[in-house]
Coordinates of C-alpha atoms in Angstrom, one line a residue:
Chain A
M120 CA 33.5 -10.1 26.9
P121 CA 33.3 -12.0 30.3
A122 CA 31.3 -15.3 29.9
D123 CA 28.6 -14.5 32.6
R124 CA 27.8 -11.4 30.4
W125 CA 25.7 -12.1 27.1
E126 CA 25.5 -9.6 24.6
D127 CA 24.2 -9.5 20.9
V128 CA 24.7 -6.4 18.9
I129 CA 22.2 -7.5 16.4
A130 CA 19.2 -8.3 18.9
Q131 CA 20.2 -4.8 20.8
T132 CA 20.2 -2.6 17.6
I133 CA 16.5 -4.3 16.4
A134 CA 15.4 -3.4 20.2
R135 CA 16.5 0.0 19.8
L136 CA 14.6 0.6 17.0
L137 CA 11.4 -1.5 18.0
I138 CA 11.1 -0.3 21.6
P139 CA 9.9 3.4 20.4
M140 CA 6.9 1.8 18.0
I141 CA 6.1 -0.6 20.7
L142 CA 5.7 2.5 23.1
L143 CA 3.7 4.3 20.5
Y144 CA 1.6 1.4 19.9
G145 CA 0.8 0.9 23.4
I146 CA -0.1 4.6 23.9
Y147 CA -2.4 4.5 20.9
V148 CA -4.2 1.5 22.4
I149 CA -4.6 3.3 25.6
F150 CA -5.6 6.5 24.2
H151 CA -8.2 4.8 21.8
G152 CA -9.5 2.5 24.0
H153 CA -12.9 4.1 24.6
L154 CA -13.6 3.8 20.7
S155 CA -11.9 1.0 19.6
P156 CA -11.0 -2.4 21.3
G157 CA -8.3 -2.1 23.5
G158 CA -8.0 0.3 26.5
G159 CA -5.6 0.6 29.6
F160 CA -5.1 -3.1 30.3
Q161 CA -4.1 -4.0 27.0
G162 CA -2.2 -0.7 26.2
G163 CA -0.4 -1.2 29.8
V164 CA 0.7 -4.7 28.7
I165 CA 2.1 -3.3 25.5
L166 CA 4.0 -0.5 27.3
A167 CA 5.2 -3.1 29.9
S168 CA 6.5 -5.5 26.9
S169 CA 8.9 -2.9 25.7
V170 CA 10.3 -2.8 29.0
I171 CA 10.7 -6.5 29.0
L172 CA 12.5 -6.4 25.6
Y173 CA 14.9 -4.2 26.8
S174 CA 15.9 -6.1 29.9
L175 CA 15.9 -9.4 27.8
V176 CA 18.4 -7.8 25.4
H177 CA 20.4 -6.0 27.9
E178 CA 21.0 -6.9 31.4
L179 CA 18.1 -7.0 34.1
D180 CA 20.3 -4.6 36.2
Q181 CA 20.1 -1.8 33.4
A182 CA 16.2 -2.2 33.1
T183 CA 15.9 -2.0 37.1
K184 CA 17.9 1.2 37.0
F185 CA 15.3 2.7 35.1
F186 CA 12.4 1.0 37.2
K187 CA 13.7 1.1 40.7
K188 CA 10.8 -0.5 43.2
K189 CA 10.4 2.9 45.0
F190 CA 9.2 4.2 41.3
R191 CA 7.3 1.4 40.7
V192 CA 5.6 1.4 44.1
I193 CA 4.7 4.7 43.3
L194 CA 3.3 4.0 39.8
E195 CA 1.3 1.0 40.9
P196 CA -1.7 2.6 42.8
I197 CA -2.1 5.5 40.5
G198 CA -4.9 3.9 38.4
P199 CA -7.1 3.2 41.0
I200 CA -6.7 6.4 42.7
I201 CA -7.3 8.7 39.6
F202 CA -10.6 6.2 39.0
A203 CA -11.6 7.0 42.6
F204 CA -10.7 10.7 42.4
I205 CA -12.9 10.9 39.3
G206 CA -15.4 8.8 40.7
L207 CA -15.6 11.1 43.8
L208 CA -15.3 14.3 41.8
C209 CA -18.9 13.0 40.2
I210 CA -20.5 12.8 43.4
F211 CA -19.1 16.3 44.5
F212 CA -20.9 18.1 41.4
S213 CA -24.1 16.5 42.8
G214 CA -24.2 13.3 40.7
N215 CA -24.0 9.6 41.5
F216 CA -20.6 7.7 41.5
I217 CA -19.0 7.8 38.3
Q218 CA -21.8 9.8 36.8
Y219 CA -19.4 11.5 34.2
S220 CA -22.6 13.7 32.6
K221 CA -22.5 15.8 35.9
L222 CA -19.1 17.1 35.6
P223 CA -19.4 20.7 34.6
F224 CA -16.2 21.4 32.5
L225 CA -17.5 20.3 28.9
G226 CA -20.7 19.0 27.4
D227 CA -22.3 15.8 28.4
K228 CA -20.6 13.4 26.0
E229 CA -17.4 15.1 25.6
M230 CA -16.9 15.1 29.4
A231 CA -17.8 11.3 29.6
A232 CA -15.0 10.6 26.8
V233 CA -12.2 12.8 28.7
S234 CA -12.8 11.3 31.8
I235 CA -12.9 7.7 30.5
T236 CA -9.6 8.5 28.7
I237 CA -8.1 9.9 31.9
I238 CA -9.0 7.0 33.8
E239 CA -7.9 4.6 30.8
A240 CA -4.4 6.4 31.2
G241 CA -4.2 5.7 34.8
I242 CA -5.0 2.3 34.6
G243 CA -2.5 1.9 31.5
V244 CA 0.5 3.3 33.7
T245 CA -0.8 0.9 36.9
V246 CA -0.9 -2.4 34.6
M247 CA 2.4 -1.2 33.1
A248 CA 4.2 -0.8 36.6
M249 CA 2.4 -4.1 37.6
V250 CA 3.5 -6.4 34.9
I251 CA 7.2 -5.0 35.0
S252 CA 6.9 -5.7 38.6
I253 CA 5.9 -9.4 38.1
F254 CA 8.6 -9.8 35.6
F255 CA 11.3 -8.2 37.7
S256 CA 10.1 -10.5 40.6
L257 CA 10.0 -13.6 38.5
G258 CA 13.6 -12.6 37.1
G259 CA 14.6 -13.2 40.4
R260 CA 16.2 -9.6 41.2
N261 CA 13.4 -8.0 43.2
R262 CA 15.7 -4.8 44.5
Chain B
M215 CA -22.5 17.7 47.2
F216 CA -22.8 14.5 49.1
G217 CA -26.1 13.2 50.0
S218 CA -27.2 10.6 52.5
S219 CA -27.2 7.9 49.9
D220 CA -23.5 8.8 48.7
L221 CA -22.5 7.6 52.1
L222 CA -23.0 3.9 50.8
I223 CA -20.6 4.1 48.2
L224 CA -18.3 5.8 50.6
V225 CA -18.3 3.0 53.1
V226 CA -16.5 0.9 50.3
L227 CA -14.3 3.6 48.6
V228 CA -12.9 4.9 52.1
P229 CA -11.0 1.4 52.9
L230 CA -10.2 1.0 49.1
I231 CA -8.5 4.2 48.6
T232 CA -6.5 4.2 51.8
A233 CA -5.3 0.6 50.8
Y234 CA -3.6 1.9 47.7
F235 CA -1.8 4.7 49.5
L236 CA -0.5 2.6 52.1
P237 CA 2.3 0.7 50.5
L238 CA 3.7 4.6 49.8
C239 CA 3.5 5.0 53.3
G240 CA 5.3 1.8 54.3
Y241 CA 8.3 3.4 52.1
I242 CA 8.1 6.9 54.1
R243 CA 7.6 5.3 57.7
S244 CA 6.5 2.1 58.5
S245 CA 5.0 3.0 61.7
L246 CA 2.7 5.5 59.9
C247 CA 0.7 2.7 58.1
N248 CA -0.9 1.6 61.3
L249 CA -2.1 5.1 62.3
V250 CA -3.3 5.8 58.9
S251 CA -5.5 2.5 58.5
V252 CA -6.8 3.0 62.0
F253 CA -7.7 6.6 61.1
S254 CA -9.5 5.4 57.7
L255 CA -11.3 2.5 59.5
S256 CA -12.5 4.8 62.3
I257 CA -14.0 6.9 59.4
S258 CA -15.6 4.2 57.7
L259 CA -16.9 2.9 61.3
I260 CA -18.6 6.7 61.6
I261 CA -19.9 6.5 58.3
S262 CA -21.6 3.1 58.6
L263 CA -23.0 4.0 62.1
Y264 CA -24.7 6.9 60.4
L265 CA -25.8 4.7 57.4
A266 CA -27.3 2.4 60.1
K267 CA -29.3 5.4 61.6
I268 CA -30.6 6.4 58.1
V269 CA -31.5 2.7 57.2
V270 CA -33.3 2.2 60.2
L271 CA -35.1 5.4 60.4
E272 CA -36.0 6.0 56.5
G273 CA -35.8 2.2 55.2
T274 CA -33.7 0.9 52.6
I275 CA -31.3 2.8 50.7
Q276 CA -31.0 2.2 46.7
Y277 CA -27.9 3.6 44.8
F278 CA -27.1 3.3 41.3
T279 CA -23.8 4.4 39.9
T280 CA -23.3 6.4 36.6
G281 CA -27.0 7.6 37.4
F282 CA -28.8 5.5 35.0
Q283 CA -31.8 3.1 36.1
P284 CA -31.3 -0.4 36.7
P285 CA -31.0 -2.9 35.1
F286 CA -28.6 -0.6 33.0
A287 CA -26.6 0.6 36.1
I288 CA -24.9 -0.9 38.9
E289 CA -27.2 -1.1 41.8
I290 CA -25.9 -1.2 45.1
R291 CA -28.5 -1.6 48.0
A292 CA -28.5 -1.4 51.9
D293 CA -31.4 -2.7 53.8
Q294 CA -31.2 -3.4 57.6
L295 CA -29.4 -6.8 57.6
T296 CA -26.8 -5.4 55.1
V297 CA -26.1 -2.7 57.4
L298 CA -25.5 -5.1 60.3
M299 CA -23.0 -6.9 57.8
V300 CA -21.1 -3.5 57.0
L301 CA -20.8 -2.6 60.7
A302 CA -19.6 -6.2 62.0
T303 CA -17.0 -5.9 58.8
I304 CA -15.8 -2.7 59.8
L305 CA -15.7 -2.9 63.3
L306 CA -13.7 -6.2 63.0
S307 CA -11.3 -4.8 60.7
L308 CA -10.7 -1.8 62.9
L309 CA -10.2 -4.1 65.9
T310 CA -7.8 -6.2 63.7
V311 CA -5.9 -3.2 62.7
I312 CA -5.3 -2.1 66.2
Y313 CA -4.4 -5.7 67.3
S314 CA -1.9 -5.9 64.6
R315 CA 0.2 -2.8 66.1
Y316 CA 2.3 -5.1 68.1
F317 CA 1.4 -8.5 67.3
I318 CA 3.3 -8.0 63.8
R319 CA 6.3 -6.5 65.1
G320 CA 9.1 -8.5 64.1
R321 CA 7.3 -11.1 62.1
F322 CA 8.2 -9.5 58.8
T323 CA 10.2 -6.8 57.3
E324 CA 9.2 -3.1 57.7
E325 CA 8.3 -2.7 54.0
R326 CA 6.0 -5.6 54.3
K327 CA 4.1 -3.9 57.2
G328 CA 2.6 -1.3 54.3
L329 CA 1.6 -4.2 52.3
Y330 CA 0.1 -6.1 55.3
Y331 CA -2.2 -3.0 56.4
A332 CA -3.1 -2.4 52.7
L333 CA -4.1 -6.0 52.3
I334 CA -6.6 -5.7 55.4
L335 CA -7.9 -2.6 54.2
L336 CA -8.5 -4.0 50.7
L337 CA -10.2 -6.8 52.4
A338 CA -12.4 -4.6 54.1
G339 CA -13.4 -2.5 51.2
G340 CA -13.7 -5.8 49.1
L341 CA -16.2 -7.4 51.7
N342 CA -18.3 -4.3 51.9
W343 CA -18.5 -4.1 48.2
F344 CA -19.4 -8.0 48.3
I345 CA -21.7 -7.4 51.0
I346 CA -23.7 -4.3 49.5
A347 CA -23.7 -5.3 45.9
A348 CA -27.2 -5.8 44.3
D349 CA -25.9 -7.0 41.0
I350 CA -24.7 -10.6 40.8
F351 CA -21.4 -9.8 38.8
N352 CA -20.3 -7.0 41.0
M353 CA -21.0 -9.4 43.9
F354 CA -18.6 -11.7 42.2
V355 CA -15.8 -8.8 41.8
G356 CA -16.2 -7.9 45.3
L357 CA -15.8 -11.9 46.4
E358 CA -12.6 -12.0 44.1
I359 CA -11.2 -8.8 45.9
L360 CA -11.6 -10.2 49.4
S361 CA -10.8 -13.7 48.4
I362 CA -7.3 -12.9 46.8
S363 CA -6.4 -10.3 49.6
S364 CA -7.3 -13.3 52.0
Y365 CA -5.0 -15.6 50.2
T366 CA -2.1 -13.5 50.5
L367 CA -2.8 -12.4 54.1
I368 CA -2.6 -16.3 54.8
G369 CA 0.7 -16.8 53.3
I370 CA 2.1 -13.4 54.3
S371 CA 4.2 -14.4 57.3
Q372 CA 6.8 -16.1 54.3
K373 CA 7.4 -19.2 56.6
R374 CA 7.5 -22.3 54.3
K375 CA 4.4 -23.9 55.8
A376 CA 2.5 -20.7 55.7
I377 CA 2.9 -20.3 52.1
I378 CA 2.0 -23.8 51.4
S379 CA -1.1 -23.6 53.2
G380 CA -1.8 -20.2 51.5
F381 CA -1.6 -21.7 48.2
K382 CA -4.1 -24.8 49.5
Y383 CA -6.4 -22.3 50.4
L384 CA -5.8 -20.5 46.9
L385 CA -6.7 -23.6 45.0
M386 CA -9.8 -24.4 46.9
G387 CA -10.8 -20.7 46.8
A388 CA -10.2 -20.7 43.1
I389 CA -12.4 -23.6 42.6
G390 CA -15.2 -21.9 44.7
S391 CA -14.9 -18.5 42.5
S392 CA -14.8 -20.2 39.5
F393 CA -18.0 -22.3 40.1
T394 CA -19.8 -19.1 41.2
L395 CA -18.6 -17.4 37.9
L396 CA -19.8 -20.3 35.9
G397 CA -23.4 -20.4 37.5
I398 CA -23.4 -16.5 36.9
G399 CA -22.4 -17.2 33.2
Y400 CA -25.9 -19.4 32.9
L401 CA -28.1 -17.0 34.9
Y402 CA -27.0 -14.1 32.4
I403 CA -27.3 -16.5 28.9
M404 CA -30.7 -17.5 30.1
T405 CA -32.1 -14.0 31.3
G406 CA -29.9 -11.5 29.8
T407 CA -29.5 -9.2 33.2
L408 CA -27.5 -9.3 36.2
N409 CA -29.3 -7.3 38.7
F410 CA -30.7 -9.5 41.6
N411 CA -34.7 -8.0 41.4
D412 CA -34.4 -8.4 37.6
L413 CA -33.3 -11.6 37.5
A414 CA -35.9 -12.6 40.0
L415 CA -38.5 -11.0 37.7
R416 CA -37.1 -12.3 34.5
I417 CA -37.1 -16.0 36.2
I418 CA -40.6 -15.9 36.1
E419 CA -41.5 -13.8 33.1
L420 CA -39.6 -16.1 30.9
N421 CA -40.9 -19.1 32.6
L422 CA -37.6 -20.3 33.6
M423 CA -38.4 -22.3 36.8
H424 CA -37.8 -25.7 35.5
S425 CA -35.2 -24.5 33.0
E426 CA -31.8 -27.0 33.5
A427 CA -29.7 -24.0 32.8
I428 CA -31.1 -22.1 35.9
L429 CA -31.0 -25.3 38.0
A430 CA -27.5 -25.7 36.9
S431 CA -26.8 -22.2 37.8
L432 CA -28.3 -22.5 41.4
A433 CA -26.0 -25.7 42.0
F434 CA -23.0 -23.9 40.9
I435 CA -23.5 -21.0 42.7
V436 CA -24.3 -23.0 45.9
T437 CA -21.4 -25.1 45.5
G438 CA -19.1 -22.3 44.9
L439 CA -20.4 -20.0 47.9
S440 CA -20.4 -23.0 50.2
I441 CA -16.6 -23.7 49.4
K442 CA -16.2 -19.9 50.5
S443 CA -18.0 -20.3 53.7
A444 CA -16.7 -23.5 54.7
I445 CA -19.9 -25.4 55.0
F446 CA -19.5 -28.8 56.2
P447 CA -18.4 -31.1 53.5
L448 CA -16.7 -28.3 51.8
H449 CA -14.9 -27.3 54.8
V450 CA -11.3 -28.8 54.4
W451 CA -9.4 -25.7 53.7
M452 CA -10.2 -24.2 56.7
P453 CA -8.0 -25.8 59.8
D454 CA -4.9 -26.0 57.4
A455 CA -5.2 -22.4 56.5
Y456 CA -5.6 -21.4 59.9
S457 CA -3.1 -23.4 61.3
E458 CA -0.3 -21.7 59.7
A459 CA -1.6 -18.2 59.5
L460 CA -1.1 -15.3 61.7
V461 CA -4.0 -14.9 64.6
P462 CA -5.5 -11.5 63.6
I463 CA -5.8 -12.9 60.1
C464 CA -7.5 -16.2 61.4
A465 CA -9.9 -13.8 63.6
L466 CA -10.7 -11.6 60.2
S467 CA -11.4 -14.9 58.2
S468 CA -13.3 -17.0 60.6
G469 CA -15.2 -14.0 62.1
I470 CA -16.1 -12.4 58.7
I471 CA -15.3 -13.6 55.5
V472 CA -16.8 -16.8 55.8
E473 CA -19.8 -15.3 57.4
A474 CA -20.1 -12.7 54.4
A475 CA -20.0 -15.6 52.0
V476 CA -23.0 -17.5 53.7
Y477 CA -24.9 -14.2 54.0
M478 CA -24.7 -13.7 50.2
L479 CA -25.4 -17.0 49.8
I480 CA -28.7 -16.9 51.8
R481 CA -29.4 -13.5 50.1
I482 CA -28.9 -15.1 46.5
I483 CA -31.1 -18.2 46.9
Y484 CA -33.9 -16.1 48.3
T485 CA -33.9 -13.0 46.2
V486 CA -32.8 -14.4 42.9
Y487 CA -34.1 -17.8 42.8
G488 CA -37.1 -17.5 45.4
T489 CA -38.9 -19.9 47.7
K490 CA -40.5 -22.0 45.0
I491 CA -37.2 -22.9 43.5
I492 CA -35.2 -23.5 46.4
M493 CA -38.2 -25.2 48.4
E494 CA -40.1 -27.3 45.9
I495 CA -38.2 -27.9 42.9
V496 CA -34.9 -28.4 44.4
P497 CA -35.2 -28.8 47.8
I498 CA -31.8 -27.0 48.8
T499 CA -33.3 -25.8 52.2
T500 CA -33.9 -29.5 53.1
I501 CA -30.5 -30.3 51.9
F502 CA -28.9 -27.6 54.2
L503 CA -31.2 -28.8 57.0
Y504 CA -29.4 -32.5 57.2
I505 CA -26.1 -30.8 56.2
S506 CA -26.3 -28.5 59.3
G507 CA -27.2 -31.3 61.4
I508 CA -24.0 -33.4 60.4
A509 CA -21.9 -30.3 60.4
I510 CA -23.0 -29.3 64.0
I511 CA -22.3 -32.8 65.6
L512 CA -19.0 -33.7 63.4
G513 CA -17.6 -30.5 63.7
S514 CA -17.8 -30.7 67.5
F515 CA -16.3 -34.2 67.5
F516 CA -13.4 -32.9 65.1
A517 CA -12.8 -30.2 67.2
I518 CA -12.4 -32.3 70.6
S519 CA -9.8 -34.6 68.8
Q520 CA -7.6 -31.5 68.0
T521 CA -4.2 -30.8 70.1
N522 CA -3.5 -27.5 68.2
I523 CA -6.0 -24.6 69.7
K524 CA -5.9 -22.9 66.3
R525 CA -7.4 -26.2 64.5
M526 CA -9.6 -26.5 67.1
L527 CA -11.2 -23.2 66.7
A528 CA -11.3 -23.9 63.1
Y529 CA -13.4 -27.1 63.5
S530 CA -15.5 -24.9 66.0
S531 CA -16.2 -22.7 63.4
V532 CA -17.3 -25.5 61.3
S533 CA -19.6 -26.6 63.7
Q534 CA -21.0 -23.0 64.3
M535 CA -21.6 -22.4 60.5
G536 CA -23.8 -25.4 60.8
Y537 CA -26.1 -23.4 63.2
I538 CA -26.3 -20.5 60.4
I539 CA -27.2 -23.1 58.0
L540 CA -29.8 -24.6 60.2
G541 CA -31.8 -21.3 60.0
V542 CA -31.7 -21.7 56.1
G543 CA -33.0 -25.2 56.7
I544 CA -35.7 -24.5 59.1
S545 CA -36.5 -21.8 56.4
T546 CA -39.2 -20.3 58.5
K547 CA -38.8 -16.3 59.4
L548 CA -37.9 -17.3 62.8
G549 CA -35.7 -19.6 62.0
L550 CA -33.7 -17.7 59.4
S551 CA -33.7 -14.5 61.5
A552 CA -32.2 -16.6 64.6
G553 CA -29.7 -18.1 61.8
F554 CA -28.6 -14.6 61.2
L555 CA -28.2 -13.6 64.6
H556 CA -26.0 -16.6 65.4
L557 CA -24.0 -15.2 62.5
F558 CA -23.4 -11.7 63.8
N559 CA -22.9 -13.5 67.4
H560 CA -20.5 -15.6 65.8
T561 CA -18.4 -13.1 64.6
I562 CA -18.0 -11.6 67.8
M563 CA -17.2 -14.7 69.8
K564 CA -14.9 -16.3 67.4
A565 CA -12.8 -13.1 66.9
C566 CA -12.8 -12.5 70.6
L567 CA -11.5 -16.4 71.3
F568 CA -8.8 -16.2 68.3
F569 CA -7.7 -12.6 69.8
A570 CA -7.2 -14.1 73.0
V571 CA -5.5 -17.1 71.9
G572 CA -3.3 -14.3 69.8
G573 CA -2.4 -12.6 73.2
V574 CA -0.9 -15.9 74.5
V575 CA 1.0 -16.5 70.9
Y576 CA 2.5 -13.2 71.4
R577 CA 3.8 -13.9 75.0
K578 CA 4.8 -17.5 74.9
G579 CA 4.5 -18.4 70.9
I580 CA 2.3 -21.7 71.7
T581 CA -0.5 -23.2 69.9
E582 CA -0.5 -26.6 71.4
I583 CA -3.2 -27.0 74.0
Y584 CA -1.4 -28.9 76.7
E585 CA 1.0 -25.8 76.9
F586 CA -1.6 -23.9 78.2
R587 CA -1.2 -25.1 81.5
G588 CA -1.2 -22.5 84.0
I589 CA -1.5 -19.6 81.7
G590 CA -4.6 -18.3 83.3
K591 CA -2.7 -17.3 86.4
K592 CA -0.1 -15.3 84.5
M593 CA -2.7 -13.7 82.0
P594 CA -5.8 -13.6 84.1
W595 CA -7.4 -10.8 81.8
T596 CA -6.6 -12.6 78.5
M597 CA -8.0 -15.8 79.8
T598 CA -11.1 -14.4 81.2
F599 CA -11.7 -12.9 78.1
F600 CA -11.3 -16.3 76.4
S601 CA -13.7 -17.9 78.9
I602 CA -16.3 -15.4 78.4
A603 CA -16.5 -16.0 74.8
A604 CA -16.1 -19.7 75.0
L605 CA -19.0 -19.8 77.4
S606 CA -20.8 -17.8 74.7
I607 CA -20.2 -20.4 72.2
I608 CA -21.3 -23.0 74.5
G609 CA -24.4 -21.2 75.3
V610 CA -24.2 -20.2 78.8
P611 CA -26.7 -17.5 79.7
P612 CA -26.4 -14.3 79.6
T613 CA -24.2 -14.3 76.8
N614 CA -25.2 -13.8 73.2
G615 CA -24.6 -17.4 72.1
F616 CA -27.3 -18.2 74.5
V617 CA -29.9 -16.1 72.8
S618 CA -29.1 -17.3 69.3
K619 CA -29.0 -21.1 70.3
F620 CA -32.1 -20.7 72.1
L621 CA -34.0 -18.9 69.4
L622 CA -32.7 -21.4 67.0
A623 CA -34.1 -24.3 69.1
Y624 CA -37.2 -22.4 69.7
A625 CA -37.5 -22.2 65.8
S626 CA -36.7 -25.8 65.0
L627 CA -39.5 -27.0 67.7
D628 CA -41.9 -24.3 66.0
A629 CA -41.3 -25.9 62.8
E630 CA -42.0 -29.2 64.2
K631 CA -38.4 -30.3 63.6
W632 CA -37.7 -31.2 67.2
F633 CA -34.8 -33.4 66.2
F634 CA -32.8 -30.4 65.5
A635 CA -33.4 -29.0 69.2
I636 CA -31.7 -32.3 70.7
I637 CA -28.9 -31.7 68.1
I638 CA -28.4 -28.4 69.5
L639 CA -28.3 -29.4 72.8
I640 CA -26.0 -32.2 72.2
S641 CA -23.8 -29.7 70.3
S642 CA -23.6 -27.6 73.3
L643 CA -22.5 -30.2 75.5
L644 CA -20.1 -31.1 73.2
N645 CA -18.8 -27.5 72.8
A646 CA -18.6 -27.7 76.6
V647 CA -16.3 -30.6 76.6
Y648 CA -13.3 -28.9 74.7
F649 CA -13.8 -25.7 75.9
F650 CA -13.6 -26.4 79.4
K651 CA -10.6 -28.6 79.0
I652 CA -8.8 -25.4 78.0
I653 CA -10.3 -23.2 80.9
N654 CA -9.6 -26.3 83.2
I655 CA -5.8 -26.4 82.4
S656 CA -5.2 -22.9 81.9
F657 CA -6.6 -21.8 85.5
F658 CA -6.7 -24.7 87.5
S659 CA -3.4 -26.4 87.0
G660 CA 0.4 -25.9 86.7
K661 CA 2.5 -23.8 89.3
K662 CA 2.6 -20.0 89.6
E663 CA 6.3 -20.0 90.2
E664 CA 7.4 -21.2 87.0
E665 CA 8.2 -18.9 83.9
K666 CA 7.9 -15.6 86.0
D667 CA 8.5 -13.5 83.1
I668 CA 5.3 -14.2 81.3
K669 CA 2.8 -11.4 81.8
E670 CA -0.4 -10.0 80.2
P671 CA 0.1 -8.8 76.2
P672 CA 0.2 -5.1 75.5
K673 CA -2.7 -3.1 75.9
T674 CA -3.2 -2.7 71.7
I675 CA -3.8 -6.5 71.9
L676 CA -5.8 -6.8 75.3
I677 CA -8.4 -3.9 74.7
P678 CA -9.7 -5.1 71.3
T679 CA -10.1 -8.7 72.9
G680 CA -11.8 -6.9 76.0
I681 CA -14.2 -5.0 73.7
L682 CA -15.4 -8.1 71.9
A683 CA -15.6 -9.9 75.3
I684 CA -17.7 -7.1 76.7
L685 CA -19.9 -7.0 73.3
C686 CA -20.7 -10.6 74.0
I687 CA -22.4 -9.8 77.3
I688 CA -23.9 -6.6 76.3
I689 CA -25.6 -8.2 73.2
G690 CA -26.6 -11.0 75.6
F691 CA -29.0 -8.6 77.0
A692 CA -29.6 -6.1 74.1
F693 CA -30.3 -8.8 71.6
P694 CA -33.7 -7.2 70.7
I695 CA -32.0 -4.3 68.9
P696 CA -30.2 -6.6 66.0
L697 CA -32.9 -9.0 66.1
S698 CA -35.8 -6.5 65.0
M699 CA -33.3 -5.3 62.4
I700 CA -32.8 -8.7 61.1
E701 CA -36.4 -9.4 61.1
T702 CA -37.3 -6.1 59.4
A703 CA -34.9 -7.4 56.5
I704 CA -35.9 -10.9 56.5
K705 CA -39.9 -10.0 56.0
S706 CA -38.8 -8.5 52.6
L707 CA -36.5 -11.4 51.9
I708 CA -39.1 -14.2 52.4
T709 CA -42.3 -13.2 50.5

């Protein structure tokens, strides 16, 4: 093993076990956001923390392979765009901005729950990409 | 389908959504960014013109997101004053984007161009949201969107000094934002509501006029927004930030950001607190009156002593913000409308000055005043536009600056505060000192033969400057149109 390369079998094995659970928990927090404490922001950070854990136990380069800058640039604006799109859809169906009850597909309350969940998911993706970008930039390998 | 009041939210959403797409455009093709942002802002300009027509014909537009009634929904509202502010914002952002097409070439990498235009559109959207909010917390959200994008824009050129001055601006701005948020917190604790009109009602209903918390909230909000709008003792971030920022950003910041902050300050102290609190219990208007007097004179003196033209224009802005605050200080309907008219005039004049200076910076890369020797002979159009805007700031008829300064002097005489009419007169002379210095050395000294390769900047830089310079003269004659709109709005502001 070269001197500049740092590898730890224990850390890597535990991370391999932990990362799926972290991802699952993050997704749970996002999709339960409109009923319990949590939501897009918190869930997004939890999702990002799994990637950060991966880049801590492996090389930063390997993590950037999954999340190339181009991919992150595509992920980052998704949340706001989905939010604005659903808001505009409400205007389109003769409601006010983000008046979910005017959306025609389901009942009033169901439609509100569904649209909030979609928005939360979008926000989760955005926050995840954002936190990963900040981590990679501060890691000094902004490729 | 889209009703006429839905246009109010579109004026925010169109720039904001485009801003999120622009980094992607920057990856595909960086030359696309400019076209996309010009297109988006043109659409916003058309929408805001149509909105202005509706508001003038049919009166104030109210709009509630989520469809509930206030105070549960987020209310946004546009009266005639608001519509003028939105028009000024969109027009100036559009001109800045057109101006930047050649100006930023070679100043940073191709990828960063997408970011630059995205930040300008985010700024425009945030400004519109800030201006049309009728809900004190959403006003704060808009304030943060516009502040964060402006901090980043000041430091975007990635030079060492620019990053430092951007960071200084961030520190001052963050203090301002936190003060505002603290004030909002006090208001919410005491009244339990955030809507402007509801707040005003609750303060009277719950008999909170003399409550310390409400007065503290007034102090925090006034201080916070005064930092953002560079009112005299809190202006120190402004010259440092401008001396290193790109010229189009200076124009945007000095032209509309500080104006929007002072507009919101006036709107909050009049609609939320009401005239009784701000005139009798805490004499904020009197404080503003004396501050404005000091700001007008000292700002001009500081401007005279500068050698860097961007710092000079920044101090000139401090002085001009004094005029706007003087309108609040006089606190009659006439004074306040004159102050607001000066606000819009200052947007046009100062942006024109910065754009003209930017033309010189683009060709020669100079910002020191003595280096302007003989520039007027090589760039006659640029310096002519500069001179028109300079004459307008000095207050020479028939420009727009003359009208608003004259109205302000008339209002101060009318309110028996004749001392401030004299201050306006002295300040005009001081303005003449530092602007005639530049006009003099650029047109009447230096030789034509030296540096023959210097010529006029490209048309995308010249035309926005020209549009603003022509607007200076047009509004000098057509001032009754904005003035009548402002007066209608102010009738409901001061009761």
